[in-house]
Amino acid sequence: MSEKNIEAWDNFLFLLDWLLAVESRYPGHLQFGLAYVDYESPRVLGEAFGAQRAAMKLDEVSHSLRRLFRKSDLVAREGSDVWILVPYTPADESLADKIAYIVEAASQGGLQIVERDIVLFSLPLEAGQVPPGLCAREMLAYLKHNREALALREVVLPAVA
């Protein structure tokens, strides 16, 4: 992973931790969106391109997303997981469509060989949906694991050979 992506990931976790802390202290005062782009089979990418080339292609996707989103939106990647943190916007369909378009365009360099899911969450979640006191990493893992129950919307971009 490039130095720029490592820095973006650290900033992303710091801000998400801060948002979670503010939300726990002042419940109901913040609303923000979180999008998760899941490349279904990183193993297939690694086999097709080699691990280093696949990582470079994923870096290109996250760089494209950072360039095309607003400066107030944070884009970060860890492994094959790409996360986008955006101030709350009620137009979730346009956000999903925008992310799908960007991911599809950025994938044309070869990443389209695997299915890509784009999952939108509206945070904070309702009381009882998330265990209290989770840090940013734990929250992301929890959302990934429970995405079917917690997602606001999911868009699937099928694999193209």
Short mmCIF file of C-alpha atoms in Angstrom, two decimals, residues 1-6 9 55 59 77-79:
data_model
loop_
_atom_site.label_atom_id
_atom_site.label_comp_id
_atom_site.label_asym_id
_atom_site.label_seq_id
_atom_site.Cartn_x
_atom_site.Cartn_y
_atom_site.Cartn_z
CA MET A 1 0.00 0.00 0.00
CA SER A 2 1.34 3.43 -0.90
CA GLU A 3 2.35 5.97 1.72
CA LYS A 4 -0.53 8.21 0.65
CA ASN A 5 -3.02 5.37 1.26
CA ILE A 6 -1.50 4.56 4.65
CA TRP A 9 -6.27 5.17 6.33
CA ALA A 55 -2.35 -3.71 -4.80
CA ASP A 59 -4.34 2.10 -4.93
CA ARG A 77 -8.36 1.65 1.77
CA GLU A 78 -7.10 -1.27 3.80
CA GLY A 79 -6.31 -4.37 1.79
#
